[in-house]
Amino acid sequence: MAASPLASLIPLALLFLPSLASGCYTRLFAFGDSLTDTGNFHHSIGDQFDPVARLPYGQTYFGRPTGRFSDGRVIVDFVAKAFGLPFTLPYLVGRTADDFKYGANFAVGGATALNNDYFRKRDVEPNWTEHSLDEQIRWFKQLLNMLATQSERDELMRNSLFFVGEIGGNDYNHLFIRSKTLDEVRAIVPDVADAIGAAVKELIQLGAKTLVVPGNFPIGCVPLYLRVYQSDKEEDYHPKTRCINWLNEFAEYHNRMIINKINSLKESYPNVTIIYADYYGASMNIFRDPVQFGFEVPLNACCGSDAPYNCTPSILCGSPGSSVCKDPSTYASWDGLHLTEASYKLVAEGILEGPYASPPLAKSCTNLQCDSDTLKLPFSDPFSSI
């Protein structure tokens, strides 16, 4: 693992956290892509240019970039807070077992559910991270050996909450941007679902008892997709939301496959709690009735370019020529691909309290600490500094 310049700060920070892990889950482990990443992508690319490593990323909550692909916190941050846990440390930042006292985040921006060899065999040469879901599971197994002896492992796994995703969106993104047809992209969905299911099964076999598996977001409402697939055909758009119908239908197909996989795993492991997190349903509230939830601009990127949907592939957030809106909390999308903190908060509430998780995460733990939205950690997240 990469050495962290923050290593000396971590023990000091943890001194201020004696009461935060008093909920039923003692650790949170997260896997996925840029929707969950809290700094691994940045730490995996060395000296390469990384727009997420500079403002305006992170401006809303942290006041600085943290490696999150948003203006502030992401869903797992809100979940950690609700369970009285600190923000999950990016795996590539930590070095010792004490660094991962409260769990770890293995998600990497750009990561896929399928490994890169899968794409190479189909004549698609990857230009994204090698740290796919199976690699993240390998990281976890290495960390598990550091955290617990064989006799301690059952307790650690039983008392931890596992977030497997969201992941799979990039498997499709990487094909869509290469002008693959909808049928070609749709053909890999069963393989994506199988890869996610295999990761969940491996964690269960290691002893995991509570896992959350999110579905995909409504990609037909994503500004970059709206820009790239802009159409003159009225029938391509939903009459109320103005999202692209066929892209949302594709996301729903992916989600059905994930639900089927979860149901199959539940039958095989009846003593394990596997929770489907309906990111699609929770976020569609924003697009169906944005004003009700405080959003004034649901389909434009807050940070981007002066183009339709404030988004163009040639000028992305943080790049020269980009600009940022005055109030990200009134926008659903942060940078054209990822959501604002305000949107992530709404989705997190939907899966914590219901009805967008079955059962709601709050009911998966009788000791859940979810007293108010204003609860904040007594330190400014040194784990995620870059």
Coordinates of C-alpha atoms in Angstrom, one line a residue:
M1 CA 0.0 0.0 0.0
A2 CA 1.1 3.5 -0.6
A3 CA 2.7 5.4 2.3
S4 CA 0.5 8.2 3.6
P5 CA 1.8 11.6 4.7
L6 CA -1.1 11.6 7.1
A7 CA 0.0 8.5 9.0
S8 CA 1.2 10.5 11.9
L9 CA -2.1 12.3 12.2
I10 CA -4.3 9.2 12.2
P11 CA -3.7 8.0 15.8
L12 CA -4.2 11.6 17.1
A13 CA -7.5 11.9 15.3
L14 CA -8.7 8.6 16.6
L15 CA -8.2 9.8 20.2
F16 CA -11.3 12.0 19.7
L17 CA -13.5 9.2 18.6
P18 CA -14.2 7.0 21.7
S19 CA -18.0 7.2 21.4
L20 CA -18.5 7.2 17.6
A21 CA -18.3 3.5 17.1
S22 CA -20.8 2.6 19.8
G23 CA -23.4 1.5 17.2
C24 CA -23.9 -2.1 16.3
Y25 CA -21.4 -2.0 13.4
T26 CA -17.9 -1.6 14.5
R27 CA -16.5 -1.2 10.9
L28 CA -17.7 -0.2 7.5
F29 CA -16.0 -1.7 4.4
A30 CA -16.9 -0.2 1.0
F31 CA -16.2 -1.3 -2.6
G32 CA -17.0 0.4 -5.8
D33 CA -16.2 3.2 -8.2
S34 CA -16.1 7.0 -8.2
L35 CA -19.5 7.2 -6.6
T36 CA -18.0 5.7 -3.4
D37 CA -14.3 6.5 -3.7
T38 CA -12.9 8.7 -0.9
G39 CA -9.3 9.0 -2.2
N40 CA -8.0 5.8 -3.7
F41 CA -8.1 6.9 -7.3
H42 CA -5.9 9.9 -6.5
H43 CA -3.4 7.8 -4.5
S44 CA -3.3 5.2 -7.3
I45 CA -2.2 7.5 -10.2
G46 CA 0.9 9.0 -8.8
D47 CA 1.9 12.2 -10.4
Q48 CA -0.7 12.1 -13.1
F49 CA -3.1 15.0 -13.5
D50 CA -6.1 14.6 -11.3
P51 CA -8.8 17.3 -11.5
V52 CA -10.4 15.8 -8.3
A53 CA -7.3 16.8 -6.4
R54 CA -8.1 20.4 -6.7
L55 CA -10.9 22.8 -5.9
P56 CA -13.8 23.1 -6.5
Y57 CA -14.0 19.4 -5.6
G58 CA -14.7 19.1 -1.9
Q59 CA -15.6 22.8 -1.5
T60 CA -19.0 22.3 0.2
Y61 CA -18.3 20.3 3.3
F62 CA -14.5 19.9 3.6
G63 CA -13.5 23.2 2.1
R64 CA -10.7 21.4 0.2
P65 CA -10.4 18.5 -2.2
T66 CA -10.4 15.0 -0.5
G67 CA -10.4 12.6 -3.5
R68 CA -14.2 12.4 -3.5
F69 CA -15.8 13.0 -6.9
S70 CA -18.2 15.6 -5.5
D71 CA -18.4 19.0 -3.9
G72 CA -18.7 17.3 -0.5
R73 CA -19.7 14.0 1.1
V74 CA -20.8 10.9 -0.7
I75 CA -23.4 8.2 0.3
V76 CA -21.1 6.1 2.4
D77 CA -20.1 9.1 4.4
F78 CA -23.7 9.7 5.4
V79 CA -24.1 6.0 6.2
A80 CA -20.9 6.0 8.4
K81 CA -22.2 9.0 10.3
A82 CA -25.6 7.4 10.9
F83 CA -23.9 4.4 12.5
G84 CA -21.6 6.5 14.6
L85 CA -18.5 5.7 12.6
P86 CA -15.9 8.1 11.1
F87 CA -15.4 8.5 7.4
T88 CA -13.9 5.3 5.9
L89 CA -10.2 5.5 5.2
P90 CA -9.1 5.0 1.6
Y91 CA -7.3 1.7 1.5
L92 CA -4.3 3.1 -0.3
V93 CA -3.7 5.7 2.4
G94 CA -3.4 3.5 5.4
R95 CA -0.4 1.4 6.5
T96 CA -1.2 -0.2 9.8
A97 CA -4.1 -2.1 11.4
D98 CA -4.8 0.9 13.6
D99 CA -5.4 3.0 10.5
F100 CA -8.3 0.7 9.7
K101 CA -9.8 0.5 13.1
Y102 CA -13.2 1.6 11.8
G103 CA -13.1 -0.1 8.3
A104 CA -11.8 0.8 4.9
N105 CA -12.9 2.1 1.6
F106 CA -11.6 0.1 -1.4
A107 CA -13.6 1.9 -4.1
V108 CA -11.6 3.4 -7.0
G109 CA -12.8 6.0 -9.5
G110 CA -13.3 4.4 -12.9
A111 CA -13.3 0.9 -11.5
T112 CA -15.4 -1.8 -13.2
A113 CA -17.2 -4.9 -11.9
L114 CA -15.5 -7.0 -14.7
N115 CA -11.8 -7.1 -14.8
N116 CA -9.8 -5.5 -17.6
D117 CA -8.9 -8.9 -19.2
Y118 CA -12.6 -9.3 -19.8
F119 CA -12.6 -6.2 -22.0
R120 CA -9.3 -7.0 -23.7
K121 CA -10.8 -10.4 -24.8
R122 CA -13.5 -8.4 -26.5
D123 CA -11.1 -6.1 -28.3
V124 CA -11.7 -3.2 -25.9
E125 CA -8.3 -1.9 -24.6
P126 CA -8.8 -0.4 -21.1
N127 CA -7.6 3.1 -20.5
W128 CA -9.0 3.1 -17.0
T129 CA -7.9 1.8 -13.6
E130 CA -6.8 -1.8 -13.2
H131 CA -8.4 -1.9 -9.7
S132 CA -11.6 -3.6 -10.7
L133 CA -14.0 -5.3 -8.1
D134 CA -12.1 -8.5 -8.0
E135 CA -8.9 -6.6 -7.2
Q136 CA -10.7 -4.7 -4.4
I137 CA -11.8 -8.0 -2.9
R138 CA -8.2 -9.2 -3.0
W139 CA -7.2 -6.0 -1.2
F140 CA -9.8 -6.7 1.5
K141 CA -8.5 -10.2 2.0
Q142 CA -5.0 -8.9 2.5
L143 CA -6.3 -6.3 5.0
L144 CA -8.3 -9.0 6.8
N145 CA -5.1 -10.9 7.5
M146 CA -3.7 -7.8 9.0
L147 CA -6.7 -6.9 11.1
A148 CA -7.6 -10.3 12.7
T149 CA -6.3 -13.7 13.5
Q150 CA -8.3 -16.7 12.3
S151 CA -10.0 -16.9 15.7
E152 CA -10.9 -13.2 15.7
R153 CA -12.1 -13.2 12.1
D154 CA -15.7 -14.3 12.7
E155 CA -16.4 -11.5 15.1
L156 CA -14.9 -8.9 12.9
M157 CA -16.9 -10.0 9.9
R158 CA -20.1 -10.4 11.9
N159 CA -19.9 -6.9 13.3
S160 CA -19.0 -5.1 10.0
L161 CA -21.2 -3.5 7.4
F162 CA -20.2 -4.2 3.8
F163 CA -21.2 -1.9 0.9
V164 CA -20.6 -3.6 -2.5
G165 CA -21.1 -0.8 -4.9
E166 CA -22.5 1.0 -6.6
I167 CA -20.4 -0.6 -9.3
G168 CA -21.0 -1.7 -12.9
G169 CA -21.8 1.7 -14.3
N170 CA -18.3 2.1 -15.6
D171 CA -18.5 -1.2 -17.4
Y172 CA -21.2 0.3 -19.5
N173 CA -19.7 3.9 -19.6
H174 CA -16.5 2.6 -21.1
L175 CA -18.4 0.9 -23.9
F176 CA -20.9 3.7 -24.6
I177 CA -18.1 6.2 -25.1
R178 CA -16.6 3.9 -27.6
S179 CA -19.8 4.0 -29.6
K180 CA -20.9 0.5 -28.9
T181 CA -24.5 -0.1 -29.6
L182 CA -27.1 -0.6 -26.9
D183 CA -27.4 -4.2 -27.8
E184 CA -23.7 -4.7 -27.4
V185 CA -23.7 -3.0 -24.0
R186 CA -26.8 -4.8 -22.9
A187 CA -25.1 -8.1 -23.7
I188 CA -22.6 -7.7 -20.9
V189 CA -25.2 -6.9 -18.1
P190 CA -25.5 -10.6 -17.0
D191 CA -21.7 -10.8 -16.7
V192 CA -21.6 -7.6 -14.6
A193 CA -24.3 -9.0 -12.3
D194 CA -22.4 -12.3 -12.0
A195 CA -19.2 -10.4 -11.1
I196 CA -21.1 -8.4 -8.4
G197 CA -22.8 -11.6 -7.1
A198 CA -19.4 -13.4 -7.0
A199 CA -17.9 -10.6 -4.8
V200 CA -20.9 -10.7 -2.5
K201 CA -20.6 -14.5 -2.2
E202 CA -16.9 -14.3 -1.5
L203 CA -17.5 -11.8 1.3
I204 CA -20.2 -14.1 2.8
Q205 CA -17.9 -17.1 2.6
L206 CA -15.4 -15.0 4.5
G207 CA -18.0 -14.4 7.2
A208 CA -19.9 -11.2 6.3
K209 CA -23.4 -11.1 7.8
T210 CA -24.8 -7.8 6.6
L211 CA -24.2 -6.5 3.1
V212 CA -25.6 -3.6 1.1
V213 CA -25.7 -4.0 -2.7
P214 CA -26.8 -0.8 -4.5
G215 CA -28.3 -0.6 -8.0
N216 CA -27.4 1.9 -10.7
F217 CA -28.6 5.5 -10.9
P218 CA -30.9 6.7 -13.7
I219 CA -28.2 7.4 -16.3
G220 CA -30.7 8.9 -18.6
C221 CA -30.8 11.9 -16.2
V222 CA -27.0 12.3 -16.2
P223 CA -25.9 15.6 -17.9
L224 CA -23.0 14.1 -19.8
Y225 CA -25.3 11.4 -21.3
L226 CA -27.9 14.0 -22.0
R227 CA -25.3 16.1 -23.8
V228 CA -23.8 13.2 -25.8
Y229 CA -27.1 11.6 -26.7
Q230 CA -29.0 14.8 -27.3
S231 CA -31.9 14.1 -29.7
D232 CA -34.4 15.9 -31.8
K233 CA -36.9 13.1 -31.2
E234 CA -39.4 14.0 -28.6
E235 CA -40.2 10.4 -27.9
D236 CA -36.6 9.8 -26.7
Y237 CA -37.4 11.9 -23.6
H238 CA -39.7 11.4 -20.6
P239 CA -42.4 14.1 -20.9
K240 CA -42.0 15.2 -17.2
T241 CA -38.4 14.6 -16.2
R242 CA -36.9 15.2 -19.7
C243 CA -34.5 12.3 -19.0
I244 CA -33.6 10.0 -21.9
N245 CA -36.0 7.0 -21.8
W246 CA -33.8 4.3 -23.3
L247 CA -30.9 5.0 -21.0
N248 CA -33.1 4.8 -17.9
E249 CA -34.7 1.6 -19.2
F250 CA -31.2 0.2 -19.6
A251 CA -30.3 1.2 -16.0
E252 CA -33.5 -0.5 -14.8
Y253 CA -32.6 -3.7 -16.7
H254 CA -29.2 -3.7 -14.9
N255 CA -31.0 -3.2 -11.6
R256 CA -33.4 -6.1 -12.2
M257 CA -30.4 -8.4 -12.9
I258 CA -28.9 -7.2 -9.6
I259 CA -32.1 -7.9 -7.7
N260 CA -32.3 -11.4 -9.2
K261 CA -28.8 -12.1 -8.2
I262 CA -29.5 -10.9 -4.6
N263 CA -32.6 -13.0 -4.3
S264 CA -30.6 -16.1 -5.4
L265 CA -27.9 -15.4 -2.8
K266 CA -30.6 -14.9 -0.2
E267 CA -31.9 -18.4 -0.9
S268 CA -28.4 -19.8 -0.6
Y269 CA -27.5 -17.9 2.5
P270 CA -30.7 -17.5 4.6
N271 CA -28.9 -16.4 7.7
V272 CA -27.2 -13.5 5.9
T273 CA -28.8 -10.0 5.5
I274 CA -28.4 -8.8 1.9
I275 CA -30.0 -5.4 1.4
Y276 CA -30.7 -4.0 -2.1
A277 CA -30.2 -0.2 -2.1
D278 CA -32.4 1.4 -4.7
Y279 CA -30.3 4.3 -5.8
Y280 CA -32.4 4.6 -8.9
G281 CA -35.7 5.1 -7.1
A282 CA -34.3 7.4 -4.5
S283 CA -32.7 9.7 -7.0
M284 CA -35.6 9.7 -9.4
N285 CA -37.5 11.8 -6.8
I286 CA -35.2 14.6 -7.6
F287 CA -36.1 14.5 -11.3
R288 CA -39.8 13.9 -10.9
D289 CA -40.3 16.8 -8.4
P290 CA -37.1 18.7 -8.0
V291 CA -38.6 21.8 -6.3
Q292 CA -40.1 19.6 -3.5
F293 CA -36.6 18.5 -2.6
G294 CA -34.9 21.9 -3.0
F295 CA -33.4 21.4 -6.4
E296 CA -33.7 24.2 -8.9
V297 CA -31.5 22.8 -11.7
P298 CA -31.9 19.0 -11.8
L299 CA -30.4 18.2 -15.3
N300 CA -27.5 20.6 -15.5
A301 CA -24.0 20.1 -14.0
C302 CA -23.0 22.6 -11.3
C303 CA -19.4 22.4 -12.3
G304 CA -18.7 22.3 -16.1
S305 CA -18.8 24.3 -19.2
D306 CA -21.0 26.8 -21.0
A307 CA -22.7 24.2 -23.1
P308 CA -26.1 22.4 -23.1
Y309 CA -26.5 20.9 -19.7
N310 CA -23.4 22.8 -18.6
C311 CA -21.5 19.8 -19.8
T312 CA -19.2 18.8 -22.6
P313 CA -16.6 16.1 -22.7
S314 CA -13.9 18.5 -23.7
I315 CA -14.2 20.8 -20.7
L316 CA -14.8 18.9 -17.5
C317 CA -15.0 20.2 -14.0
G318 CA -11.6 21.4 -12.7
S319 CA -10.2 21.7 -16.2
P320 CA -9.2 25.1 -17.7
G321 CA -12.3 26.9 -19.0
S322 CA -14.7 25.2 -16.6
S323 CA -16.9 27.2 -14.2
V324 CA -18.8 26.3 -11.0
C325 CA -22.3 27.3 -9.9
K326 CA -23.0 29.6 -6.9
D327 CA -25.0 27.1 -4.9
P328 CA -24.3 23.4 -5.5
S329 CA -27.2 22.4 -3.2
T330 CA -29.7 23.5 -5.8
Y331 CA -28.1 21.2 -8.5
A332 CA -28.6 17.4 -8.7
S333 CA -25.4 16.9 -10.6
W334 CA -22.0 18.1 -9.5
D335 CA -19.7 17.6 -12.6
G336 CA -22.0 16.0 -15.2
L337 CA -21.3 12.4 -14.1
H338 CA -21.4 12.5 -10.3
L339 CA -24.0 13.9 -7.9
T340 CA -23.8 16.8 -5.5
E341 CA -23.6 16.3 -1.8
A342 CA -27.2 17.4 -1.5
S343 CA -28.3 14.7 -3.9
Y344 CA -26.2 12.0 -2.2
K345 CA -27.7 13.1 1.2
L346 CA -31.2 12.5 -0.2
V347 CA -30.3 9.1 -1.5
A348 CA -28.6 8.1 1.7
E349 CA -31.7 9.1 3.7
G350 CA -33.8 7.0 1.4
I351 CA -31.8 3.9 2.1
L352 CA -31.2 4.5 5.8
E353 CA -34.8 5.3 6.7
G354 CA -36.7 3.8 3.7
P355 CA -38.4 3.2 1.5
Y356 CA -35.4 2.7 -0.9
A357 CA -33.8 -0.3 0.9
S358 CA -35.5 -3.5 2.0
P359 CA -35.1 -3.6 4.9
P360 CA -34.0 0.0 5.5
L361 CA -30.5 0.2 6.9
A362 CA -31.8 1.8 10.1
K363 CA -33.7 -1.4 10.8
S364 CA -30.7 -3.6 10.2
C365 CA -29.2 -2.5 13.5
T366 CA -31.1 -1.9 16.7
N367 CA -28.4 0.4 18.1
L368 CA -28.4 2.7 15.1
Q369 CA -27.3 6.3 15.9
C370 CA -29.3 8.5 13.6
D371 CA -30.3 11.3 15.8
S372 CA -30.0 14.3 13.4
D373 CA -28.6 15.4 10.2
T374 CA -26.4 17.9 11.9
L375 CA -24.2 15.3 13.5
K376 CA -20.6 15.8 12.4
L377 CA -17.3 14.3 13.4
P378 CA -15.2 16.3 15.8
F379 CA -12.4 16.5 13.3
S380 CA -12.1 17.4 9.7
D381 CA -11.6 14.0 8.1
P382 CA -7.7 13.8 8.0
F383 CA -8.1 10.3 6.5
S384 CA -9.2 11.8 3.1
S385 CA -6.7 14.6 2.7
I386 CA -4.6 14.5 -0.4

